[in-house]
């Protein structure tokens, strides 16, 4: 969609104006004309949401300038401003419709992406559950294999097969059966502190100033 931007009327060449208006002296005061600027991108490509937003701002500025010119002293300037104002208002209506359609299409894309993300999260959970099940079955089968082989050869630490080897290594670990029964000398102590956000929020809302904390107000958006 072409963009309408205000330009000074002095920038328009006198030869571009036909008829008696070309001979009329230039009216004093601010003047505004509308210049169409093609949006960037390939020909025929619909403008982006940002381009439509910029166009809306430019149209708002142009309409405000043209509205001021309706109070000009020169009748010709008022007539010209009125014609350009009507064109700007029509362009603004088209821009509003295009912006609404583009925003609606953007909402559809957002919903599609979120739906796709939810589906992939479900798939990831399903694959995680499958992987957990496969790993559990592999561990159980390995334990059964080791149990059978070590019963046949209790002192063995390695088993060799045509295509695989089953090896082992010795490790040590402490198992705590009852932590409460341990003497304090065998305990380590940790202390931690964290802000009480509920109390801080209540105090800030009550008007108290708290160093290192502030109350932020946010607005969340939802597409329905």
PDB file of C-alpha atoms in Angstrom:
ATOM      1  CA  UNK A   1       0.000   0.000   0.000  1.00  0.00           C
ATOM      2  CA  UNK A   2       1.440   3.438  -0.880  1.00  0.00           C
ATOM      3  CA  UNK A   3       2.358   5.670   2.014  1.00  0.00           C
ATOM      4  CA  UNK A   4       1.087   9.231   2.188  1.00  0.00           C
ATOM      5  CA  UNK A   5       3.565  11.651   3.719  1.00  0.00           C
ATOM      6  CA  UNK A   6       3.216  15.407   4.196  1.00  0.00           C
ATOM      7  CA  UNK A   7       5.589  17.591   2.178  1.00  0.00           C
ATOM      8  CA  UNK A   8       5.781  21.370   2.043  1.00  0.00           C
ATOM      9  CA  UNK A   9       3.715  22.879  -0.738  1.00  0.00           C
ATOM     10  CA  UNK A  10       6.729  24.975  -1.750  1.00  0.00           C
ATOM     11  CA  UNK A  11       8.397  21.779  -2.924  1.00  0.00           C
ATOM     12  CA  UNK A  12       5.754  21.406  -5.662  1.00  0.00           C
ATOM     13  CA  UNK A  13       6.916  23.007  -8.906  1.00  0.00           C
ATOM     14  CA  UNK A  14       4.684  25.867 -10.127  1.00  0.00           C
ATOM     15  CA  UNK A  15       4.544  24.277 -13.589  1.00  0.00           C
ATOM     16  CA  UNK A  16       2.772  21.283 -12.067  1.00  0.00           C
ATOM     17  CA  UNK A  17      -0.246  23.470 -11.259  1.00  0.00           C
ATOM     18  CA  UNK A  18      -2.485  24.207 -14.232  1.00  0.00           C
ATOM     19  CA  UNK A  19      -4.944  27.014 -14.757  1.00  0.00           C
ATOM     20  CA  UNK A  20      -5.329  30.246 -12.849  1.00  0.00           C
ATOM     21  CA  UNK A  21      -3.951  28.696  -9.696  1.00  0.00           C
ATOM     22  CA  UNK A  22      -0.487  28.736 -11.287  1.00  0.00           C
ATOM     23  CA  UNK A  23      -0.597  32.536 -11.438  1.00  0.00           C
ATOM     24  CA  UNK A  24      -1.976  33.029  -7.937  1.00  0.00           C
ATOM     25  CA  UNK A  25       0.537  34.200  -5.320  1.00  0.00           C
ATOM     26  CA  UNK A  26       1.611  31.613  -2.813  1.00  0.00           C
ATOM     27  CA  UNK A  27      -0.433  31.820   0.376  1.00  0.00           C
ATOM     28  CA  UNK A  28       1.341  32.534   3.599  1.00  0.00           C
ATOM     29  CA  UNK A  29       1.398  30.066   6.484  1.00  0.00           C
ATOM     30  CA  UNK A  30       2.121  26.345   6.636  1.00  0.00           C
ATOM     31  CA  UNK A  31       1.130  24.267   3.655  1.00  0.00           C
ATOM     32  CA  UNK A  32       0.886  20.527   3.260  1.00  0.00           C
ATOM     33  CA  UNK A  33       0.655  18.206   0.287  1.00  0.00           C
ATOM     34  CA  UNK A  34       0.464  14.440   0.115  1.00  0.00           C
ATOM     35  CA  UNK A  35       3.180  12.476  -1.611  1.00  0.00           C
ATOM     36  CA  UNK A  36       2.838   8.774  -2.293  1.00  0.00           C
ATOM     37  CA  UNK A  37       5.867   6.727  -1.365  1.00  0.00           C
ATOM     38  CA  UNK A  38       5.910   3.116  -2.457  1.00  0.00           C
ATOM     39  CA  UNK A  39       6.723   0.676   0.351  1.00  0.00           C
ATOM     40  CA  UNK A  40      10.061  -1.040   0.257  1.00  0.00           C
ATOM     41  CA  UNK A  41      10.187  -4.595  -0.991  1.00  0.00           C
ATOM     42  CA  UNK A  42       9.292  -6.475  -4.125  1.00  0.00           C
ATOM     43  CA  UNK A  43       6.530  -5.026  -6.359  1.00  0.00           C
ATOM     44  CA  UNK A  44       3.116  -6.381  -5.454  1.00  0.00           C
ATOM     45  CA  UNK A  45       4.254  -7.466  -2.008  1.00  0.00           C
ATOM     46  CA  UNK A  46       1.863  -6.495   0.765  1.00  0.00           C
ATOM     47  CA  UNK A  47       3.283  -4.013   3.288  1.00  0.00           C
ATOM     48  CA  UNK A  48       4.479  -5.311   6.605  1.00  0.00           C
ATOM     49  CA  UNK A  49       2.859  -4.586   9.948  1.00  0.00           C
ATOM     50  CA  UNK A  50       5.613  -2.069  10.723  1.00  0.00           C
ATOM     51  CA  UNK A  51       5.154  -0.312   7.379  1.00  0.00           C
ATOM     52  CA  UNK A  52       1.423  -0.009   7.981  1.00  0.00           C
ATOM     53  CA  UNK A  53       2.063   1.366  11.453  1.00  0.00           C
ATOM     54  CA  UNK A  54       4.492   3.964  10.104  1.00  0.00           C
ATOM     55  CA  UNK A  55       1.993   4.889   7.408  1.00  0.00           C
ATOM     56  CA  UNK A  56      -0.715   5.343  10.052  1.00  0.00           C
ATOM     57  CA  UNK A  57       1.516   7.730  12.005  1.00  0.00           C
ATOM     58  CA  UNK A  58       2.364   9.704   8.873  1.00  0.00           C
ATOM     59  CA  UNK A  59      -1.300   9.953   7.911  1.00  0.00           C
ATOM     60  CA  UNK A  60      -2.186  11.189  11.389  1.00  0.00           C
ATOM     61  CA  UNK A  61       0.468  13.898  11.120  1.00  0.00           C
ATOM     62  CA  UNK A  62      -0.681  14.879   7.619  1.00  0.00           C
ATOM     63  CA  UNK A  63      -4.329  15.093   8.689  1.00  0.00           C
ATOM     64  CA  UNK A  64      -3.420  17.307  11.640  1.00  0.00           C
ATOM     65  CA  UNK A  65      -1.442  19.679   9.393  1.00  0.00           C
ATOM     66  CA  UNK A  66      -4.214  19.827   6.811  1.00  0.00           C
ATOM     67  CA  UNK A  67      -6.815  20.479   9.495  1.00  0.00           C
ATOM     68  CA  UNK A  68      -4.795  23.505  10.619  1.00  0.00           C
ATOM     69  CA  UNK A  69      -4.766  24.834   7.059  1.00  0.00           C
ATOM     70  CA  UNK A  70      -8.571  24.878   6.998  1.00  0.00           C
ATOM     71  CA  UNK A  71      -8.309  28.047   9.101  1.00  0.00           C
ATOM     72  CA  UNK A  72      -6.069  29.805   6.562  1.00  0.00           C
ATOM     73  CA  UNK A  73      -7.033  33.278   5.330  1.00  0.00           C
ATOM     74  CA  UNK A  74      -6.702  32.461   1.627  1.00  0.00           C
ATOM     75  CA  UNK A  75      -9.777  30.699   0.163  1.00  0.00           C
ATOM     76  CA  UNK A  76      -7.637  28.834  -2.356  1.00  0.00           C
ATOM     77  CA  UNK A  77      -5.414  27.463   0.384  1.00  0.00           C
ATOM     78  CA  UNK A  78      -8.467  26.356   2.367  1.00  0.00           C
ATOM     79  CA  UNK A  79      -9.946  24.710  -0.722  1.00  0.00           C
ATOM     80  CA  UNK A  80      -6.710  22.905  -1.513  1.00  0.00           C
ATOM     81  CA  UNK A  81      -6.314  21.800   2.113  1.00  0.00           C
ATOM     82  CA  UNK A  82      -9.896  20.497   2.164  1.00  0.00           C
ATOM     83  CA  UNK A  83      -9.340  18.400  -0.967  1.00  0.00           C
ATOM     84  CA  UNK A  84      -6.105  16.975   0.383  1.00  0.00           C
ATOM     85  CA  UNK A  85      -7.725  16.350   3.765  1.00  0.00           C
ATOM     86  CA  UNK A  86     -10.479  14.300   2.124  1.00  0.00           C
ATOM     87  CA  UNK A  87      -7.836  12.244   0.297  1.00  0.00           C
ATOM     88  CA  UNK A  88      -5.895  11.759   3.516  1.00  0.00           C
ATOM     89  CA  UNK A  89      -9.011  10.629   5.382  1.00  0.00           C
ATOM     90  CA  UNK A  90      -9.773   8.094   2.655  1.00  0.00           C
ATOM     91  CA  UNK A  91      -6.185   6.870   2.801  1.00  0.00           C
ATOM     92  CA  UNK A  92      -6.421   6.613   6.587  1.00  0.00           C
ATOM     93  CA  UNK A  93      -9.549   4.470   6.306  1.00  0.00           C
ATOM     94  CA  UNK A  94      -7.789   2.145   3.872  1.00  0.00           C
ATOM     95  CA  UNK A  95      -4.747   2.034   6.116  1.00  0.00           C
ATOM     96  CA  UNK A  96      -6.912   1.205   9.134  1.00  0.00           C
ATOM     97  CA  UNK A  97      -8.544  -1.690   7.301  1.00  0.00           C
ATOM     98  CA  UNK A  98      -5.201  -2.994   6.028  1.00  0.00           C
ATOM     99  CA  UNK A  99      -3.651  -2.687   9.486  1.00  0.00           C
ATOM    100  CA  UNK A 100      -6.565  -4.560  11.054  1.00  0.00           C
ATOM    101  CA  UNK A 101      -6.297  -7.346   8.470  1.00  0.00           C
ATOM    102  CA  UNK A 102      -2.524  -7.569   8.916  1.00  0.00           C
ATOM    103  CA  UNK A 103      -2.854  -7.662  12.716  1.00  0.00           C
ATOM    104  CA  UNK A 104      -5.505 -10.379  12.443  1.00  0.00           C
ATOM    105  CA  UNK A 105      -3.233 -12.425  10.176  1.00  0.00           C
ATOM    106  CA  UNK A 106      -0.360 -11.919  12.620  1.00  0.00           C
ATOM    107  CA  UNK A 107      -2.550 -13.232  15.446  1.00  0.00           C
ATOM    108  CA  UNK A 108      -3.274 -16.324  13.348  1.00  0.00           C
ATOM    109  CA  UNK A 109       0.448 -16.919  12.863  1.00  0.00           C
ATOM    110  CA  UNK A 110       1.048 -16.512  16.605  1.00  0.00           C
ATOM    111  CA  UNK A 111      -1.700 -19.013  17.429  1.00  0.00           C
ATOM    112  CA  UNK A 112      -0.313 -21.432  14.838  1.00  0.00           C
ATOM    113  CA  UNK A 113       3.208 -21.200  16.261  1.00  0.00           C
ATOM    114  CA  UNK A 114       1.981 -21.681  19.819  1.00  0.00           C
ATOM    115  CA  UNK A 115      -0.121 -24.650  18.781  1.00  0.00           C
ATOM    116  CA  UNK A 116       2.876 -26.124  17.009  1.00  0.00           C
ATOM    117  CA  UNK A 117       5.026 -25.517  20.086  1.00  0.00           C
ATOM    118  CA  UNK A 118       2.454 -27.255  22.306  1.00  0.00           C
ATOM    119  CA  UNK A 119       2.307 -30.217  19.917  1.00  0.00           C
ATOM    120  CA  UNK A 120       6.080 -30.516  19.870  1.00  0.00           C
ATOM    121  CA  UNK A 121       6.194 -30.320  23.650  1.00  0.00           C
ATOM    122  CA  UNK A 122       3.721 -33.194  23.787  1.00  0.00           C
ATOM    123  CA  UNK A 123       5.817 -35.118  21.300  1.00  0.00           C
ATOM    124  CA  UNK A 124       8.946 -34.373  23.311  1.00  0.00           C
ATOM    125  CA  UNK A 125       7.243 -35.635  26.478  1.00  0.00           C
ATOM    126  CA  UNK A 126       6.101 -38.758  24.665  1.00  0.00           C
ATOM    127  CA  UNK A 127       9.609 -39.391  23.335  1.00  0.00           C
ATOM    128  CA  UNK A 128      11.073 -38.718  26.786  1.00  0.00           C
ATOM    129  CA  UNK A 129       8.716 -41.281  28.304  1.00  0.00           C
ATOM    130  CA  UNK A 130       9.632 -43.778  25.586  1.00  0.00           C
ATOM    131  CA  UNK A 131      13.340 -43.134  26.160  1.00  0.00           C
ATOM    132  CA  UNK A 132      12.900 -43.555  29.917  1.00  0.00           C
ATOM    133  CA  UNK A 133      11.102 -46.847  29.356  1.00  0.00           C
ATOM    134  CA  UNK A 134      13.785 -48.101  26.959  1.00  0.00           C
ATOM    135  CA  UNK A 135      16.533 -47.134  29.410  1.00  0.00           C
ATOM    136  CA  UNK A 136      14.717 -48.874  32.265  1.00  0.00           C
ATOM    137  CA  UNK A 137      14.303 -52.072  30.270  1.00  0.00           C
ATOM    138  CA  UNK A 138      17.962 -51.956  29.236  1.00  0.00           C
ATOM    139  CA  UNK A 139      19.063 -51.550  32.880  1.00  0.00           C
ATOM    140  CA  UNK A 140      16.839 -54.408  34.014  1.00  0.00           C
ATOM    141  CA  UNK A 141      18.135 -56.664  31.255  1.00  0.00           C
ATOM    142  CA  UNK A 142      21.740 -55.760  32.110  1.00  0.00           C
ATOM    143  CA  UNK A 143      21.149 -56.565  35.774  1.00  0.00           C
ATOM    144  CA  UNK A 144      19.698 -59.946  34.813  1.00  0.00           C
ATOM    145  CA  UNK A 145      22.687 -60.664  32.576  1.00  0.00           C
ATOM    146  CA  UNK A 146      25.186 -59.730  35.297  1.00  0.00           C
ATOM    147  CA  UNK A 147      23.272 -61.782  37.875  1.00  0.00           C
ATOM    148  CA  UNK A 148      23.372 -64.905  35.714  1.00  0.00           C
ATOM    149  CA  UNK A 149      27.043 -64.541  34.772  1.00  0.00           C
ATOM    150  CA  UNK A 150      28.293 -63.718  38.286  1.00  0.00           C
ATOM    151  CA  UNK A 151      26.448 -66.708  39.685  1.00  0.00           C
ATOM    152  CA  UNK A 152      28.321 -68.909  37.253  1.00  0.00           C
ATOM    153  CA  UNK A 153      31.656 -67.137  37.873  1.00  0.00           C
ATOM    154  CA  UNK A 154      31.437 -65.289  41.221  1.00  0.00           C
ATOM    155  CA  UNK A 155      35.008 -63.951  41.131  1.00  0.00           C
ATOM    156  CA  UNK A 156      34.961 -62.661  37.557  1.00  0.00           C
ATOM    157  CA  UNK A 157      35.322 -58.930  36.854  1.00  0.00           C
ATOM    158  CA  UNK A 158      35.151 -59.112  33.051  1.00  0.00           C
ATOM    159  CA  UNK A 159      33.253 -61.195  30.534  1.00  0.00           C
ATOM    160  CA  UNK A 160      34.164 -61.466  26.861  1.00  0.00           C
ATOM    161  CA  UNK A 161      31.743 -62.390  24.100  1.00  0.00           C
ATOM    162  CA  UNK A 162      32.141 -62.649  20.322  1.00  0.00           C
ATOM    163  CA  UNK A 163      31.124 -59.023  19.708  1.00  0.00           C
ATOM    164  CA  UNK A 164      30.975 -57.389  23.136  1.00  0.00           C
ATOM    165  CA  UNK A 165      32.748 -57.173  26.457  1.00  0.00           C
ATOM    166  CA  UNK A 166      31.142 -56.758  29.861  1.00  0.00           C
ATOM    167  CA  UNK A 167      33.539 -54.980  32.220  1.00  0.00           C
ATOM    168  CA  UNK A 168      33.261 -53.722  35.785  1.00  0.00           C
ATOM    169  CA  UNK A 169      35.067 -51.342  38.125  1.00  0.00           C
ATOM    170  CA  UNK A 170      35.067 -51.138  41.885  1.00  0.00           C
ATOM    171  CA  UNK A 171      33.711 -48.040  43.614  1.00  0.00           C
ATOM    172  CA  UNK A 172      32.852 -46.987  47.143  1.00  0.00           C
ATOM    173  CA  UNK A 173      29.910 -44.958  48.391  1.00  0.00           C
ATOM    174  CA  UNK A 174      28.496 -44.074  51.804  1.00  0.00           C
ATOM    175  CA  UNK A 175      24.859 -44.901  52.386  1.00  0.00           C
ATOM    176  CA  UNK A 176      23.054 -42.904  55.085  1.00  0.00           C
ATOM    177  CA  UNK A 177      20.269 -44.931  56.616  1.00  0.00           C
ATOM    178  CA  UNK A 178      19.163 -42.492  59.339  1.00  0.00           C
ATOM    179  CA  UNK A 179      20.494 -38.905  59.139  1.00  0.00           C
ATOM    180  CA  UNK A 180      18.885 -38.019  62.485  1.00  0.00           C
ATOM    181  CA  UNK A 181      21.050 -40.582  64.275  1.00  0.00           C
ATOM    182  CA  UNK A 182      24.319 -39.003  63.132  1.00  0.00           C
ATOM    183  CA  UNK A 183      26.453 -37.007  65.562  1.00  0.00           C
ATOM    184  CA  UNK A 184      26.695 -33.258  64.706  1.00  0.00           C
ATOM    185  CA  UNK A 185      30.381 -33.660  63.891  1.00  0.00           C
ATOM    186  CA  UNK A 186      29.346 -35.667  60.834  1.00  0.00           C
ATOM    187  CA  UNK A 187      26.970 -32.995  59.599  1.00  0.00           C
ATOM    188  CA  UNK A 188      27.489 -29.919  57.458  1.00  0.00           C
ATOM    189  CA  UNK A 189      25.174 -26.936  57.866  1.00  0.00           C
ATOM    190  CA  UNK A 190      23.909 -24.594  55.149  1.00  0.00           C
ATOM    191  CA  UNK A 191      22.033 -21.339  55.610  1.00  0.00           C
ATOM    192  CA  UNK A 192      20.146 -19.523  52.883  1.00  0.00           C
ATOM    193  CA  UNK A 193      18.000 -16.416  52.674  1.00  0.00           C
ATOM    194  CA  UNK A 194      15.619 -15.190  50.017  1.00  0.00           C
ATOM    195  CA  UNK A 195      13.389 -12.108  49.725  1.00  0.00           C
ATOM    196  CA  UNK A 196       9.858 -12.377  51.081  1.00  0.00           C
ATOM    197  CA  UNK A 197       8.171 -11.025  47.950  1.00  0.00           C
ATOM    198  CA  UNK A 198       4.663 -11.249  49.367  1.00  0.00           C
ATOM    199  CA  UNK A 199       5.549  -9.080  52.368  1.00  0.00           C
ATOM    200  CA  UNK A 200       7.568  -6.679  50.213  1.00  0.00           C
ATOM    201  CA  UNK A 201       4.677  -6.302  47.767  1.00  0.00           C
ATOM    202  CA  UNK A 202       2.227  -5.533  50.571  1.00  0.00           C
ATOM    203  CA  UNK A 203       4.588  -2.950  52.051  1.00  0.00           C
ATOM    204  CA  UNK A 204       5.200  -1.247  48.703  1.00  0.00           C
ATOM    205  CA  UNK A 205       1.476  -1.110  47.937  1.00  0.00           C
ATOM    206  CA  UNK A 206       0.954   0.444  51.365  1.00  0.00           C
ATOM    207  CA  UNK A 207       3.316   3.259  50.396  1.00  0.00           C
ATOM    208  CA  UNK A 208       6.483   2.162  52.167  1.00  0.00           C
ATOM    209  CA  UNK A 209       9.832   2.719  50.443  1.00  0.00           C
ATOM    210  CA  UNK A 210      12.124  -0.309  50.456  1.00  0.00           C
ATOM    211  CA  UNK A 211      15.708  -0.005  49.278  1.00  0.00           C
ATOM    212  CA  UNK A 212      16.534  -2.558  46.611  1.00  0.00           C
ATOM    213  CA  UNK A 213      12.923  -3.293  45.684  1.00  0.00           C
ATOM    214  CA  UNK A 214      10.276  -1.676  43.534  1.00  0.00           C
ATOM    215  CA  UNK A 215       6.755  -2.536  42.460  1.00  0.00           C
ATOM    216  CA  UNK A 216       6.406  -3.117  38.726  1.00  0.00           C
ATOM    217  CA  UNK A 217       3.035  -3.053  37.001  1.00  0.00           C
ATOM    218  CA  UNK A 218       2.811  -5.114  33.838  1.00  0.00           C
ATOM    219  CA  UNK A 219       0.042  -5.778  31.344  1.00  0.00           C
ATOM    220  CA  UNK A 220      -0.220  -9.226  29.835  1.00  0.00           C
ATOM    221  CA  UNK A 221      -1.805  -9.808  26.431  1.00  0.00           C
ATOM    222  CA  UNK A 222      -3.727 -12.820  25.223  1.00  0.00           C
ATOM    223  CA  UNK A 223      -5.010 -13.713  21.775  1.00  0.00           C
ATOM    224  CA  UNK A 224      -8.510 -15.193  21.810  1.00  0.00           C
TER     225      UNK A 224
END
